[in-house]
PDB file of C-alpha atoms in Angstrom:
ATOM      1  CA  MET G   1      65.338 104.125  29.381  1.00  0.00           C
ATOM      2  CA  ALA G   2      67.886 106.829  28.638  1.00  0.00           C
ATOM      3  CA  LEU G   3      68.067 105.645  25.029  1.00  0.00           C
ATOM      4  CA  CYS G   4      64.290 106.024  24.660  1.00  0.00           C
ATOM      5  CA  TYR G   5      64.516 109.531  26.136  1.00  0.00           C
ATOM      6  CA  TRP G   6      67.153 110.644  23.639  1.00  0.00           C
ATOM      7  CA  LYS G   7      65.232 109.098  20.758  1.00  0.00           C
ATOM      8  CA  ALA G   8      62.116 111.041  21.774  1.00  0.00           C
ATOM      9  CA  LEU G   9      64.145 114.250  22.087  1.00  0.00           C
ATOM     10  CA  LEU G  10      65.702 113.705  18.656  1.00  0.00           C
ATOM     11  CA  LEU G  11      62.245 113.108  17.161  1.00  0.00           C
ATOM     12  CA  LEU G  12      60.955 116.380  18.642  1.00  0.00           C
ATOM     13  CA  LEU G  13      63.949 118.259  17.243  1.00  0.00           C
ATOM     14  CA  LEU G  14      63.371 116.787  13.795  1.00  0.00           C
ATOM     15  CA  LEU G  15      59.692 117.658  13.917  1.00  0.00           C
ATOM     16  CA  SER G  16      60.486 121.220  14.984  1.00  0.00           C
ATOM     17  CA  CYS G  17      62.422 121.677  11.741  1.00  0.00           C
ATOM     18  CA  LEU G  18      59.177 121.170   9.827  1.00  0.00           C
ATOM     19  CA  PHE G  19      57.627 124.311  11.329  1.00  0.00           C
ATOM     20  CA  SER G  20      58.290 127.844  10.220  1.00  0.00           C
ATOM     21  CA  VAL G  21      57.579 131.281  11.655  1.00  0.00           C
ATOM     22  CA  SER G  22      54.068 132.528  10.882  1.00  0.00           C
ATOM     23  CA  TYR G  23      53.688 136.032   9.485  1.00  0.00           C
ATOM     24  CA  SER G  24      50.667 138.106   8.558  1.00  0.00           C
ATOM     25  CA  SER G  25      49.320 137.976   5.010  1.00  0.00           C
ATOM     26  CA  LEU G  26      51.503 139.734   2.456  1.00  0.00           C
ATOM     27  CA  GLY G  27      48.700 142.157   1.578  1.00  0.00           C
ATOM     28  CA  ASP G  28      48.070 143.569   5.042  1.00  0.00           C
ATOM     29  CA  ALA G  29      51.849 143.660   5.664  1.00  0.00           C
ATOM     30  CA  ASP G  30      52.266 145.966   2.657  1.00  0.00           C
ATOM     31  CA  PRO G  31      53.419 149.438   3.869  1.00  0.00           C
ATOM     32  CA  ASN G  32      51.230 151.242   1.298  1.00  0.00           C
ATOM     33  CA  TYR G  33      48.144 149.368   2.443  1.00  0.00           C
ATOM     34  CA  ARG G  34      48.897 149.961   6.121  1.00  0.00           C
ATOM     35  CA  ALA G  35      49.493 153.659   5.514  1.00  0.00           C
ATOM     36  CA  CYS G  36      46.186 153.905   3.630  1.00  0.00           C
ATOM     37  CA  VAL G  37      44.256 152.236   6.460  1.00  0.00           C
ATOM     38  CA  GLY G  38      45.942 154.376   9.118  1.00  0.00           C
ATOM     39  CA  GLU G  39      45.164 157.603   7.268  1.00  0.00           C
ATOM     40  CA  CYS G  40      41.585 156.505   6.569  1.00  0.00           C
ATOM     41  CA  GLU G  41      40.873 155.749  10.232  1.00  0.00           C
ATOM     42  CA  ILE G  42      41.936 159.303  11.064  1.00  0.00           C
ATOM     43  CA  SER G  43      40.397 161.213   8.149  1.00  0.00           C
ATOM     44  CA  GLY G  44      37.495 158.866   7.394  1.00  0.00           C
ATOM     45  CA  CYS G  45      38.275 158.909   3.670  1.00  0.00           C
ATOM     46  CA  VAL G  46      39.995 156.810   1.032  1.00  0.00           C
ATOM     47  CA  GLY G  47      40.641 159.166  -1.857  1.00  0.00           C
ATOM     48  CA  GLN G  48      37.344 160.873  -2.667  1.00  0.00           C
ATOM     49  CA  LEU G  49      35.281 158.256  -0.842  1.00  0.00           C
ATOM     50  CA  CYS G  50      34.438 159.125   2.782  1.00  0.00           C
ATOM     51  CA  PHE G  51      32.690 157.103   5.487  1.00  0.00           C
ATOM     52  CA  PRO G  52      30.468 158.949   7.986  1.00  0.00           C
ATOM     53  CA  GLN G  53      30.730 156.053  10.465  1.00  0.00           C
ATOM     54  CA  CYS G  54      34.393 156.959  11.014  1.00  0.00           C
ATOM     55  CA  ASN G  55      33.391 160.250  12.601  1.00  0.00           C
ATOM     56  CA  SER G  56      30.113 159.408  14.334  1.00  0.00           C
ATOM     57  CA  SER G  57      28.317 156.606  16.090  1.00  0.00           C
ATOM     58  CA  SER G  58      26.067 154.646  13.744  1.00  0.00           C
ATOM     59  CA  ASN G  59      23.452 153.707  16.368  1.00  0.00           C
ATOM     60  CA  THR G  60      22.678 157.009  18.085  1.00  0.00           C
ATOM     61  CA  GLY G  61      19.313 158.729  18.144  1.00  0.00           C
ATOM     62  CA  PRO G  62      15.760 157.375  18.232  1.00  0.00           C
ATOM     63  CA  TRP G  63      14.945 154.266  16.206  1.00  0.00           C
ATOM     64  CA  TYR G  64      12.794 156.210  13.728  1.00  0.00           C
ATOM     65  CA  THR G  65      15.740 158.444  12.755  1.00  0.00           C
ATOM     66  CA  GLN G  66      17.999 155.497  11.930  1.00  0.00           C
ATOM     67  CA  GLU G  67      18.318 153.873   8.531  1.00  0.00           C
ATOM     68  CA  PRO G  68      16.355 150.679   7.810  1.00  0.00           C
ATOM     69  CA  LEU G  69      18.086 147.405   8.714  1.00  0.00           C
ATOM     70  CA  TYR G  70      18.495 146.374   5.080  1.00  0.00           C
ATOM     71  CA  LEU G  71      20.584 149.532   4.532  1.00  0.00           C
ATOM     72  CA  GLN G  72      22.507 149.207   7.807  1.00  0.00           C
ATOM     73  CA  TRP G  73      23.429 145.614   6.888  1.00  0.00           C
ATOM     74  CA  GLN G  74      25.287 146.770   3.778  1.00  0.00           C
ATOM     75  CA  LYS G  75      27.477 149.141   5.801  1.00  0.00           C
ATOM     76  CA  TRP G  76      30.533 148.167   7.769  1.00  0.00           C
ATOM     77  CA  GLY G  77      32.341 149.848  10.622  1.00  0.00           C
ATOM     78  CA  CYS G  78      35.052 152.426  10.070  1.00  0.00           C
ATOM     79  CA  GLN G  79      37.898 149.930  10.207  1.00  0.00           C
ATOM     80  CA  GLY G  80      36.094 147.433   7.971  1.00  0.00           C
ATOM     81  CA  ASP G  81      35.334 150.019   5.280  1.00  0.00           C
ATOM     82  CA  CYS G  82      38.842 151.466   5.444  1.00  0.00           C
ATOM     83  CA  ARG G  83      40.436 148.046   5.062  1.00  0.00           C
ATOM     84  CA  TYR G  84      38.128 147.057   2.216  1.00  0.00           C
ATOM     85  CA  HIS G  85      38.527 150.160   0.084  1.00  0.00           C
ATOM     86  CA  CYS G  86      42.283 150.414   0.753  1.00  0.00           C
ATOM     87  CA  MET G  87      42.539 146.790  -0.367  1.00  0.00           C
ATOM     88  CA  VAL G  88      40.534 147.503  -3.536  1.00  0.00           C
ATOM     89  CA  ASN G  89      42.673 150.531  -4.406  1.00  0.00           C
ATOM     90  CA  ARG G  90      45.909 148.699  -3.673  1.00  0.00           C
ATOM     91  CA  GLU G  91      44.886 145.758  -5.842  1.00  0.00           C
ATOM     92  CA  LYS G  92      44.058 148.123  -8.713  1.00  0.00           C
ATOM     93  CA  GLU G  93      47.574 149.556  -8.418  1.00  0.00           C
ATOM     94  CA  ARG G  94      49.083 146.068  -8.389  1.00  0.00           C
ATOM     95  CA  GLU G  95      47.003 145.054 -11.403  1.00  0.00           C
ATOM     96  CA  THR G  96      48.273 148.029 -13.437  1.00  0.00           C
ATOM     97  CA  LEU G  97      51.826 146.960 -12.559  1.00  0.00           C
ATOM     98  CA  GLY G  98      51.106 143.389 -13.683  1.00  0.00           C
ATOM     99  CA  GLN G  99      51.487 141.990 -10.182  1.00  0.00           C
ATOM    100  CA  PRO G 100      49.360 139.076  -8.876  1.00  0.00           C
ATOM    101  CA  PRO G 101      46.740 139.613  -6.152  1.00  0.00           C
ATOM    102  CA  LEU G 102      47.658 139.169  -2.499  1.00  0.00           C
ATOM    103  CA  LYS G 103      45.792 137.985   0.563  1.00  0.00           C
ATOM    104  CA  TYR G 104      44.665 140.589   3.100  1.00  0.00           C
ATOM    105  CA  HIS G 105      44.083 139.462   6.682  1.00  0.00           C
ATOM    106  CA  GLY G 106      44.070 135.857   5.521  1.00  0.00           C
ATOM    107  CA  LYS G 107      41.573 136.387   2.693  1.00  0.00           C
ATOM    108  CA  TRP G 108      41.795 136.923  -1.039  1.00  0.00           C
ATOM    109  CA  PRO G 109      40.576 140.344  -2.265  1.00  0.00           C
ATOM    110  CA  PHE G 110      36.960 139.474  -3.042  1.00  0.00           C
ATOM    111  CA  LYS G 111      34.492 142.206  -3.926  1.00  0.00           C
ATOM    112  CA  ARG G 112      31.453 142.687  -1.728  1.00  0.00           C
ATOM    113  CA  LEU G 113      27.945 142.015  -2.970  1.00  0.00           C
ATOM    114  CA  LEU G 114      25.020 143.594  -1.082  1.00  0.00           C
ATOM    115  CA  GLY G 115      27.196 143.846   1.999  1.00  0.00           C
ATOM    116  CA  ILE G 116      28.273 140.174   1.779  1.00  0.00           C
ATOM    117  CA  GLN G 117      32.024 139.848   2.178  1.00  0.00           C
ATOM    118  CA  GLU G 118      32.566 136.609   0.219  1.00  0.00           C
ATOM    119  CA  PRO G 119      29.488 135.903  -1.949  1.00  0.00           C
ATOM    120  CA  ALA G 120      30.804 132.691  -3.540  1.00  0.00           C
ATOM    121  CA  SER G 121      31.812 131.162  -0.203  1.00  0.00           C
ATOM    122  CA  VAL G 122      28.428 132.062   1.273  1.00  0.00           C
ATOM    123  CA  ALA G 123      26.630 130.455  -1.682  1.00  0.00           C
ATOM    124  CA  PHE G 124      28.645 127.227  -1.398  1.00  0.00           C
ATOM    125  CA  SER G 125      28.124 127.104   2.375  1.00  0.00           C
ATOM    126  CA  VAL G 126      24.358 127.515   1.930  1.00  0.00           C
ATOM    127  CA  LEU G 127      24.348 124.755  -0.711  1.00  0.00           C
ATOM    128  CA  ASN G 128      26.259 122.459   1.637  1.00  0.00           C
ATOM    129  CA  LEU G 129      23.771 123.284   4.400  1.00  0.00           C
ATOM    130  CA  ALA G 130      20.872 122.473   2.073  1.00  0.00           C
ATOM    131  CA  MET G 131      22.398 119.140   1.006  1.00  0.00           C
ATOM    132  CA  HIS G 132      23.087 118.091   4.610  1.00  0.00           C
ATOM    133  CA  PHE G 133      19.513 119.016   5.560  1.00  0.00           C
ATOM    134  CA  HIS G 134      18.210 116.979   2.617  1.00  0.00           C
ATOM    135  CA  GLY G 135      20.409 114.052   3.661  1.00  0.00           C
ATOM    136  CA  TRP G 136      19.223 114.178   7.267  1.00  0.00           C
ATOM    137  CA  ILE G 137      15.550 114.346   6.200  1.00  0.00           C
ATOM    138  CA  SER G 138      16.067 111.401   3.840  1.00  0.00           C
ATOM    139  CA  PHE G 139      17.723 109.413   6.649  1.00  0.00           C
ATOM    140  CA  PHE G 140      14.839 110.205   8.994  1.00  0.00           C
ATOM    141  CA  ILE G 141      12.158 109.216   6.454  1.00  0.00           C
ATOM    142  CA  THR G 142      13.961 105.982   5.553  1.00  0.00           C
ATOM    143  CA  LEU G 143      14.301 104.917   9.190  1.00  0.00           C
ATOM    144  CA  TYR G 144      10.829 105.713  10.443  1.00  0.00           C
ATOM    145  CA  TYR G 145       8.622 105.388   7.366  1.00  0.00           C
ATOM    146  CA  LYS G 146      10.282 102.886   4.996  1.00  0.00           C
ATOM    147  CA  LEU G 147      11.972 100.373   7.309  1.00  0.00           C
ATOM    148  CA  PRO G 148      10.271  98.181   9.920  1.00  0.00           C
ATOM    149  CA  LEU G 149      10.305  99.439  13.515  1.00  0.00           C
ATOM    150  CA  ARG G 150      10.504  97.711  16.863  1.00  0.00           C
ATOM    151  CA  GLU G 151       7.456  97.318  19.073  1.00  0.00           C
ATOM    152  CA  ASP G 152       8.319 100.546  20.913  1.00  0.00           C
ATOM    153  CA  LYS G 153       8.417 102.416  17.572  1.00  0.00           C
ATOM    154  CA  THR G 154      12.199 102.816  17.617  1.00  0.00           C
ATOM    155  CA  ALA G 155      14.479 101.946  14.698  1.00  0.00           C
ATOM    156  CA  TYR G 156      16.406  98.684  14.542  1.00  0.00           C
ATOM    157  CA  TYR G 157      19.541 100.506  13.409  1.00  0.00           C
ATOM    158  CA  GLU G 158      22.078 100.700  16.254  1.00  0.00           C
ATOM    159  CA  TYR G 159      23.604 104.046  15.307  1.00  0.00           C
ATOM    160  CA  VAL G 160      20.495 106.207  14.895  1.00  0.00           C
ATOM    161  CA  GLY G 161      21.395 108.649  17.687  1.00  0.00           C
ATOM    162  CA  LEU G 162      24.958 109.107  16.471  1.00  0.00           C
ATOM    163  CA  TRP G 163      23.865 109.962  12.927  1.00  0.00           C
ATOM    164  CA  HIS G 164      21.179 112.362  14.138  1.00  0.00           C
ATOM    165  CA  ILE G 165      23.816 114.229  16.178  1.00  0.00           C
ATOM    166  CA  TYR G 166      26.168 114.157  13.198  1.00  0.00           C
ATOM    167  CA  GLY G 167      23.476 115.666  10.980  1.00  0.00           C
ATOM    168  CA  PHE G 168      22.716 118.496  13.419  1.00  0.00           C
ATOM    169  CA  LEU G 169      26.409 119.286  13.939  1.00  0.00           C
ATOM    170  CA  SER G 170      26.994 119.317  10.172  1.00  0.00           C
ATOM    171  CA  MET G 171      24.094 121.688   9.536  1.00  0.00           C
ATOM    172  CA  ASN G 172      25.240 123.894  12.410  1.00  0.00           C
ATOM    173  CA  SER G 173      28.763 124.011  10.968  1.00  0.00           C
ATOM    174  CA  TRP G 174      27.657 125.057   7.485  1.00  0.00           C
ATOM    175  CA  PHE G 175      25.199 127.595   8.888  1.00  0.00           C
ATOM    176  CA  TRP G 176      27.951 129.400  10.812  1.00  0.00           C
ATOM    177  CA  SER G 177      30.261 129.061   7.820  1.00  0.00           C
ATOM    178  CA  ALA G 178      27.732 131.014   5.742  1.00  0.00           C
ATOM    179  CA  VAL G 179      27.396 133.642   8.490  1.00  0.00           C
ATOM    180  CA  PHE G 180      31.178 133.969   8.882  1.00  0.00           C
ATOM    181  CA  HIS G 181      31.795 134.439   5.162  1.00  0.00           C
ATOM    182  CA  THR G 182      28.985 136.985   5.079  1.00  0.00           C
ATOM    183  CA  ARG G 183      30.515 139.143   7.792  1.00  0.00           C
ATOM    184  CA  ASP G 184      33.935 138.365   9.254  1.00  0.00           C
ATOM    185  CA  VAL G 185      33.995 139.638  12.834  1.00  0.00           C
ATOM    186  CA  ASP G 186      35.417 138.099  16.001  1.00  0.00           C
ATOM    187  CA  ILE G 187      32.227 136.355  17.153  1.00  0.00           C
ATOM    188  CA  THR G 188      31.349 134.882  13.728  1.00  0.00           C
ATOM    189  CA  GLU G 189      34.930 133.656  13.311  1.00  0.00           C
ATOM    190  CA  ARG G 190      34.850 131.916  16.695  1.00  0.00           C
ATOM    191  CA  LEU G 191      31.464 130.319  16.014  1.00  0.00           C
ATOM    192  CA  ASP G 192      32.550 129.106  12.576  1.00  0.00           C
ATOM    193  CA  TYR G 193      35.852 127.609  13.747  1.00  0.00           C
ATOM    194  CA  SER G 194      34.338 126.108  16.895  1.00  0.00           C
ATOM    195  CA  SER G 195      31.539 124.491  14.885  1.00  0.00           C
ATOM    196  CA  ALA G 196      34.067 123.078  12.426  1.00  0.00           C
ATOM    197  CA  ILE G 197      36.173 121.620  15.256  1.00  0.00           C
ATOM    198  CA  ALA G 198      33.055 120.096  16.821  1.00  0.00           C
ATOM    199  CA  ILE G 199      32.051 118.258  13.640  1.00  0.00           C
ATOM    200  CA  ILE G 200      35.629 117.066  13.040  1.00  0.00           C
ATOM    201  CA  GLY G 201      35.849 115.671  16.562  1.00  0.00           C
ATOM    202  CA  PHE G 202      32.457 113.989  16.360  1.00  0.00           C
ATOM    203  CA  SER G 203      33.324 112.550  12.929  1.00  0.00           C
ATOM    204  CA  LEU G 204      36.351 110.894  14.526  1.00  0.00           C
ATOM    205  CA  ILE G 205      34.145 109.388  17.238  1.00  0.00           C
ATOM    206  CA  VAL G 206      31.563 108.117  14.745  1.00  0.00           C
ATOM    207  CA  SER G 207      34.220 106.653  12.450  1.00  0.00           C
ATOM    208  CA  ILE G 208      35.814 104.689  15.320  1.00  0.00           C
ATOM    209  CA  LEU G 209      32.507 103.420  16.725  1.00  0.00           C
ATOM    210  CA  ARG G 210      31.156 102.473  13.304  1.00  0.00           C
ATOM    211  CA  THR G 211      34.359 100.913  11.933  1.00  0.00           C
ATOM    212  CA  PHE G 212      34.917  98.682  14.978  1.00  0.00           C
ATOM    213  CA  ASP G 213      31.176  98.136  15.505  1.00  0.00           C
ATOM    214  CA  VAL G 214      31.246  99.312  19.117  1.00  0.00           C
ATOM    215  CA  ARG G 215      27.853  98.534  20.627  1.00  0.00           C
ATOM    216  CA  VAL G 216      28.531  98.363  24.384  1.00  0.00           C
ATOM    217  CA  GLU G 217      27.627 101.662  26.042  1.00  0.00           C
ATOM    218  CA  ALA G 218      30.623 101.650  28.397  1.00  0.00           C
ATOM    219  CA  ALA G 219      33.022 101.107  25.491  1.00  0.00           C
ATOM    220  CA  ARG G 220      31.397 103.954  23.554  1.00  0.00           C
ATOM    221  CA  VAL G 221      31.935 106.268  26.522  1.00  0.00           C
ATOM    222  CA  MET G 222      35.586 105.215  26.803  1.00  0.00           C
ATOM    223  CA  VAL G 223      36.150 106.009  23.126  1.00  0.00           C
ATOM    224  CA  SER G 224      34.197 109.258  23.102  1.00  0.00           C
ATOM    225  CA  ALA G 225      35.306 110.847  26.380  1.00  0.00           C
ATOM    226  CA  PRO G 226      38.938 111.698  25.413  1.00  0.00           C
ATOM    227  CA  VAL G 227      37.902 113.148  22.056  1.00  0.00           C
ATOM    228  CA  LEU G 228      35.075 115.173  23.584  1.00  0.00           C
ATOM    229  CA  ALA G 229      37.407 116.452  26.310  1.00  0.00           C
ATOM    230  CA  PHE G 230      39.985 117.543  23.742  1.00  0.00           C
ATOM    231  CA  VAL G 231      37.411 119.244  21.483  1.00  0.00           C
ATOM    232  CA  THR G 232      35.746 121.014  24.416  1.00  0.00           C
ATOM    233  CA  THR G 233      39.086 122.225  25.753  1.00  0.00           C
ATOM    234  CA  HIS G 234      40.115 123.445  22.312  1.00  0.00           C
ATOM    235  CA  ILE G 235      36.863 125.353  21.801  1.00  0.00           C
TER     236      ILE G 235
END
């Protein structure tokens, strides 16, 4: 028993050597960038470019005095604009010095397009969403319109419910991925990551049930419950 204990302890020590200390991205750790953001949040300007939202509330006054939503959407808060334009200026300086681009707050320095933070990522997320929707529709049509049904109009296929849930979770995940890459704020980040964890957990359940052909309801619950508990706790 003691030998097993020491073996487990040794294994944990060896595994701990594989981990390293996590730091912020090199870009947002840059003193010049941090100084630029700090000064901008006080003055409301980056060079000759100034942001009125740094010195006033953007949602005050009657609705008819506010800008249209399509113009408000393209504007960010004070901190967001300061970070973006300080990043752009800093990357221009690095480019003139022949230095490679750096990540800022975990992201590469992409340029905005119509207020969208990462246009390419949004486009790919939308395409993934469209393909998953097409796949789910094709699955539905094949089951209920091309294959024979039981007398109660249900499909013969044993895993219909699981694949319907998988399709909805997949579409939900790519939808929030598109939203998150459009505008990275705390709530969109949480929804994107939580949706991704949900589909990963459910994929594990489906893969186990399908691979081992688990058909008994009690056995399915025994397999699914621990994974669902872990995913729920994590979210």
